[in-house]
JSON list of C-alpha atoms in Angstrom, two decimals:
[
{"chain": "A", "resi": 144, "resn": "UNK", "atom": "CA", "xyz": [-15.21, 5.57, -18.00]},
{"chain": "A", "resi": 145, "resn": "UNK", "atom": "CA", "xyz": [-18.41, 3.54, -18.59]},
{"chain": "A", "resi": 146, "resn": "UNK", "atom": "CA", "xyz": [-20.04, 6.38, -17.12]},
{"chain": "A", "resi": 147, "resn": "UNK", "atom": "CA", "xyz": [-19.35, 8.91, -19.53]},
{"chain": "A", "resi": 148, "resn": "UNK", "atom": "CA", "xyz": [-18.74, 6.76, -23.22]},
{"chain": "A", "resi": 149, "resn": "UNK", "atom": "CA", "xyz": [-21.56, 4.08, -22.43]},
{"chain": "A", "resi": 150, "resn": "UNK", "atom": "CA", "xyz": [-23.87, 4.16, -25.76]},
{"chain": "A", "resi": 151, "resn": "UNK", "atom": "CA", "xyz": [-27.04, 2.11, -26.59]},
{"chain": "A", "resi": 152, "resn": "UNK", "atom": "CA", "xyz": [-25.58, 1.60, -30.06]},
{"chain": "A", "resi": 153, "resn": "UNK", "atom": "CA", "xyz": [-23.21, -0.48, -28.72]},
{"chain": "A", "resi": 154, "resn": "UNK", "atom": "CA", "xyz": [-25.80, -2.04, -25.96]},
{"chain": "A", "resi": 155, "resn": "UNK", "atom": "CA", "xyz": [-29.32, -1.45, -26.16]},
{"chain": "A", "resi": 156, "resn": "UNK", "atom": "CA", "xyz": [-30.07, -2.77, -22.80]},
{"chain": "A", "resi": 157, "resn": "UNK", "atom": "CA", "xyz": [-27.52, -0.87, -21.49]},
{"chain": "A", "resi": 158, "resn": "UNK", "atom": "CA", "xyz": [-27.80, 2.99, -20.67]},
{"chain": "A", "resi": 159, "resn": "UNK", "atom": "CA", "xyz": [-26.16, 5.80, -22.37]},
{"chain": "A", "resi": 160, "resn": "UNK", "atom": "CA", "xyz": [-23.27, 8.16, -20.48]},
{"chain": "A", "resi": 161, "resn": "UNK", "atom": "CA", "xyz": [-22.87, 11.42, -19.68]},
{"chain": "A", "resi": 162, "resn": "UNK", "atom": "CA", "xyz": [-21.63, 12.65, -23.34]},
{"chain": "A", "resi": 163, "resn": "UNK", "atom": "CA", "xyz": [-24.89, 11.05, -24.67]},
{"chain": "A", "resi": 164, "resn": "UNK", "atom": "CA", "xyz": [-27.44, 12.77, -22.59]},
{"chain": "A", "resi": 165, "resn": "UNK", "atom": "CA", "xyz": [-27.32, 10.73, -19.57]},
{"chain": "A", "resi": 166, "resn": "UNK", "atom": "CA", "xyz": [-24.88, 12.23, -16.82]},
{"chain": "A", "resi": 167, "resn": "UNK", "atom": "CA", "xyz": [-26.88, 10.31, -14.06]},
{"chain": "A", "resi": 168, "resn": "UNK", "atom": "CA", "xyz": [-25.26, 7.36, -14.65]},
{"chain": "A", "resi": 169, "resn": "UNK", "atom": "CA", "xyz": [-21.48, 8.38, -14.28]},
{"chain": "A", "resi": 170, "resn": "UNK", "atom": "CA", "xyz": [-22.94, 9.72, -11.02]},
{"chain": "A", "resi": 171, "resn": "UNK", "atom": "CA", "xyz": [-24.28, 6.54, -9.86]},
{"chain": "A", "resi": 172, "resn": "UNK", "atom": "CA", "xyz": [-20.82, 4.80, -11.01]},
{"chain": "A", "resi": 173, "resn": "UNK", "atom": "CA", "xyz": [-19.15, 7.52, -8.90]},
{"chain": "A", "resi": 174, "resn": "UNK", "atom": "CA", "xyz": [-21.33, 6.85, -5.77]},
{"chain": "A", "resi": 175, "resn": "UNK", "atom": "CA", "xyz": [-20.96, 3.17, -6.20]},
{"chain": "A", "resi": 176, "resn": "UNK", "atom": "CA", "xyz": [-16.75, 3.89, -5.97]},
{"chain": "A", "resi": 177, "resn": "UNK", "atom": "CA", "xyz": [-17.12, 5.59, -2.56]},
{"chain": "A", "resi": 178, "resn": "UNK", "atom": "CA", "xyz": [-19.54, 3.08, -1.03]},
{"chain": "A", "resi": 179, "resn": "UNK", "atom": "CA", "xyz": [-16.80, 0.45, -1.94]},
{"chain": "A", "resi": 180, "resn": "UNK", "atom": "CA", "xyz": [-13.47, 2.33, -0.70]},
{"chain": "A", "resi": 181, "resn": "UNK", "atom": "CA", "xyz": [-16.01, 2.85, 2.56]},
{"chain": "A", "resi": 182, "resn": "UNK", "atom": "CA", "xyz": [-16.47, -0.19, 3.03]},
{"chain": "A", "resi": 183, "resn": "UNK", "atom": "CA", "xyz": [-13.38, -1.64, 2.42]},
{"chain": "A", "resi": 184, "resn": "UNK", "atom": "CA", "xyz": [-11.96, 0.83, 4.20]},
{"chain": "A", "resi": 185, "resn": "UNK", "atom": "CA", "xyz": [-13.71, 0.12, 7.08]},
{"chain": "A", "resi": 186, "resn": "UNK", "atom": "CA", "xyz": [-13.64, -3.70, 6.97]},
{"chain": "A", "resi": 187, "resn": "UNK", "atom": "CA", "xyz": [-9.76, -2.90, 6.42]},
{"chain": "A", "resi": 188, "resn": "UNK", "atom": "CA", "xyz": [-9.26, -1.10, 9.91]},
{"chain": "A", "resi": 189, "resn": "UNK", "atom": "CA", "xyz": [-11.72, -3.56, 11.38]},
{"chain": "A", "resi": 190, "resn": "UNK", "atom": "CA", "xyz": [-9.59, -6.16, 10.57]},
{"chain": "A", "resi": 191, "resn": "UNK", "atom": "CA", "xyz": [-6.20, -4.71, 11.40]},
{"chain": "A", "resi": 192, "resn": "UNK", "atom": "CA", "xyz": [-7.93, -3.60, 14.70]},
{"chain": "A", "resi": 193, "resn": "UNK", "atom": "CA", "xyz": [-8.96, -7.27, 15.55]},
{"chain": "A", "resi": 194, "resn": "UNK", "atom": "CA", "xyz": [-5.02, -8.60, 14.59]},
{"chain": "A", "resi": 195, "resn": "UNK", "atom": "CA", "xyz": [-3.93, -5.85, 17.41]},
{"chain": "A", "resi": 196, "resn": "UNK", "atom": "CA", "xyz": [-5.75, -7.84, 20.45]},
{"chain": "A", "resi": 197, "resn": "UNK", "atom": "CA", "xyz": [-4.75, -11.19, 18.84]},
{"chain": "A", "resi": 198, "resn": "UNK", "atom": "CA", "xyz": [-1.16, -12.26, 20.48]},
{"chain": "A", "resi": 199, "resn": "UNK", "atom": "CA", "xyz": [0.45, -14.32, 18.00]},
{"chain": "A", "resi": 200, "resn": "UNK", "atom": "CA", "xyz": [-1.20, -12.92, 14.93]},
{"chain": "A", "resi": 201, "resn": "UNK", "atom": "CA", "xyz": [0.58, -8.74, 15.08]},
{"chain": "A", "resi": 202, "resn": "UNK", "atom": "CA", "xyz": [1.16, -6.59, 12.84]},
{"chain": "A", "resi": 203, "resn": "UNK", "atom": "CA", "xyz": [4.65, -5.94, 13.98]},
{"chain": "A", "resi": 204, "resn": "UNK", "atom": "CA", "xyz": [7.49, -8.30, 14.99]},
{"chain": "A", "resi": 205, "resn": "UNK", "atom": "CA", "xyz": [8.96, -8.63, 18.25]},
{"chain": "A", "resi": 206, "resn": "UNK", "atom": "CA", "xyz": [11.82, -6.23, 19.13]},
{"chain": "A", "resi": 207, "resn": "UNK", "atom": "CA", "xyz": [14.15, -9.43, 19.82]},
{"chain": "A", "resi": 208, "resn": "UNK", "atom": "CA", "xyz": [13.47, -10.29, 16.37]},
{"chain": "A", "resi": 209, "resn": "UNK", "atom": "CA", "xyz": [13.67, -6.90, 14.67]},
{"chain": "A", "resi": 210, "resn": "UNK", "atom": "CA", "xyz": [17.25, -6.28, 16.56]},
{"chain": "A", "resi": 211, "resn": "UNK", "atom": "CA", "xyz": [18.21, -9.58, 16.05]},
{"chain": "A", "resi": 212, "resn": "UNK", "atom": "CA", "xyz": [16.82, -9.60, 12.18]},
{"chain": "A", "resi": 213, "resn": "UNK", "atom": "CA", "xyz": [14.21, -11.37, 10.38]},
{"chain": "A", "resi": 214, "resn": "UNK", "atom": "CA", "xyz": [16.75, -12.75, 8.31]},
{"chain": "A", "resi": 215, "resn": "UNK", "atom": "CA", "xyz": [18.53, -14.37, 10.48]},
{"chain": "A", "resi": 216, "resn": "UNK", "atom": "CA", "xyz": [15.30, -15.45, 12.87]},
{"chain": "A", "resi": 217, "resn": "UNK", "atom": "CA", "xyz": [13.52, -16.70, 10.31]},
{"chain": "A", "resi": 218, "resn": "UNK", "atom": "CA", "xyz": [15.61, -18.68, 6.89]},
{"chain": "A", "resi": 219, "resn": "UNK", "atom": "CA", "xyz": [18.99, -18.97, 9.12]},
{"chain": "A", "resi": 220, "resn": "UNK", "atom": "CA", "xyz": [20.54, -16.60, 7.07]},
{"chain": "A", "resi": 221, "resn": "UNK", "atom": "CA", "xyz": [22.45, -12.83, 7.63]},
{"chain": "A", "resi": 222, "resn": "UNK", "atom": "CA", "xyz": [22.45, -10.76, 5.07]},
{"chain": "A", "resi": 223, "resn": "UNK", "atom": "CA", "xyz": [25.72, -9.63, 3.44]},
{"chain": "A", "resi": 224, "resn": "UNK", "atom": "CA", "xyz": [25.88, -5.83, 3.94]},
{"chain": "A", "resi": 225, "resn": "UNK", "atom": "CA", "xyz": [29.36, -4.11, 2.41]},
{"chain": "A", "resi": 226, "resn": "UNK", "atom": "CA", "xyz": [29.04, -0.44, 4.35]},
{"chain": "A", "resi": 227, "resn": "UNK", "atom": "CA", "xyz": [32.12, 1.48, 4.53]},
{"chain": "A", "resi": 228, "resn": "UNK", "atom": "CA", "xyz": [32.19, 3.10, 8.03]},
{"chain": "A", "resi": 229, "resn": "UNK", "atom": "CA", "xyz": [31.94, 6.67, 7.52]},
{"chain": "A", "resi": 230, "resn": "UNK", "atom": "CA", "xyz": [31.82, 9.48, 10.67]},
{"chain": "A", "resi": 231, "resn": "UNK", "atom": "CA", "xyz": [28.90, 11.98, 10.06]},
{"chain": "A", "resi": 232, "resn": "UNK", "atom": "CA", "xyz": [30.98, 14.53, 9.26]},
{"chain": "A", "resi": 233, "resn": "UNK", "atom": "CA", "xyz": [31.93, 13.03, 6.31]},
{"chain": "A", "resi": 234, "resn": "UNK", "atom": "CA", "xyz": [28.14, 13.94, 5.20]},
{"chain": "A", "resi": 235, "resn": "UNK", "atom": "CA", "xyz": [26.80, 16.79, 3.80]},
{"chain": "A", "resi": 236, "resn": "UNK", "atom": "CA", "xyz": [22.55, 17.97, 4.56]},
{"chain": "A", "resi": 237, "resn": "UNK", "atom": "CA", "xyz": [21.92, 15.61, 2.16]},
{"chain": "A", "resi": 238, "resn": "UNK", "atom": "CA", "xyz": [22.92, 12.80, 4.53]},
{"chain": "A", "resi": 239, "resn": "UNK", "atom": "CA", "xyz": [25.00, 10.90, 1.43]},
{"chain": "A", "resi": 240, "resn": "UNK", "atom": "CA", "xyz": [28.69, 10.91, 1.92]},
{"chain": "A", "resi": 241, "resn": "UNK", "atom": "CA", "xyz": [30.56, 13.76, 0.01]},
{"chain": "A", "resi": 242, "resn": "UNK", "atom": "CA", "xyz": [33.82, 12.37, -0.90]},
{"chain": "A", "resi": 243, "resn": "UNK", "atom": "CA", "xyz": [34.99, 8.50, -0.93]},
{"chain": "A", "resi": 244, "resn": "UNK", "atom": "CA", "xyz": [38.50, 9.67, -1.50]}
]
């Protein structure tokens, strides 16, 4: 926004924005917001990239400890879950159950 409302009247060693004459500087602002999300985009996948090749640091769990949940693996603890066993039929295309009764 400091792009477009900046004024010298407010700061005289700053520049003015685009709706007072100057419409160079929002575009510098808005090049300065891609370089960023480029490079922290890219330092991002670098680093994900670098946690893929590193055994104990994944991104993912392992599969005994996904099925066995991380609950449970990692505080001790299961997690109360009330569910009331319902065939698919009972559901519609919506995949929520039509009738409880």
């Amino acid at each position: 926004m400091t792009g477009l409302f900046a004024t010298k009247e407010v700061n005289e060693y700053g520049a003015n924005g685009a709706f007072y004459g100057n419409p160079k500087l929002l575009g510098e602002q808005v090049l300065a917001i891609v370089i960023a999300a480029i490079i922290s985009g890219g330092l991002t996948a670098l680093i994900l990239l670098s946690l893929k090749f590193i055994p104990f640091l994944g991104l993912r769990v392992l599969k005994v400890e996904e099925e066995v949940g991380l609950d449970e693996k990692y505080h001790g603890e299961r997690v109360n879950v009330s569910v009331r066993n319902v065939e698919l039929e009972d559901m519609g295309e919506t995949g929520k159950v039509k009738s409880l009764d």
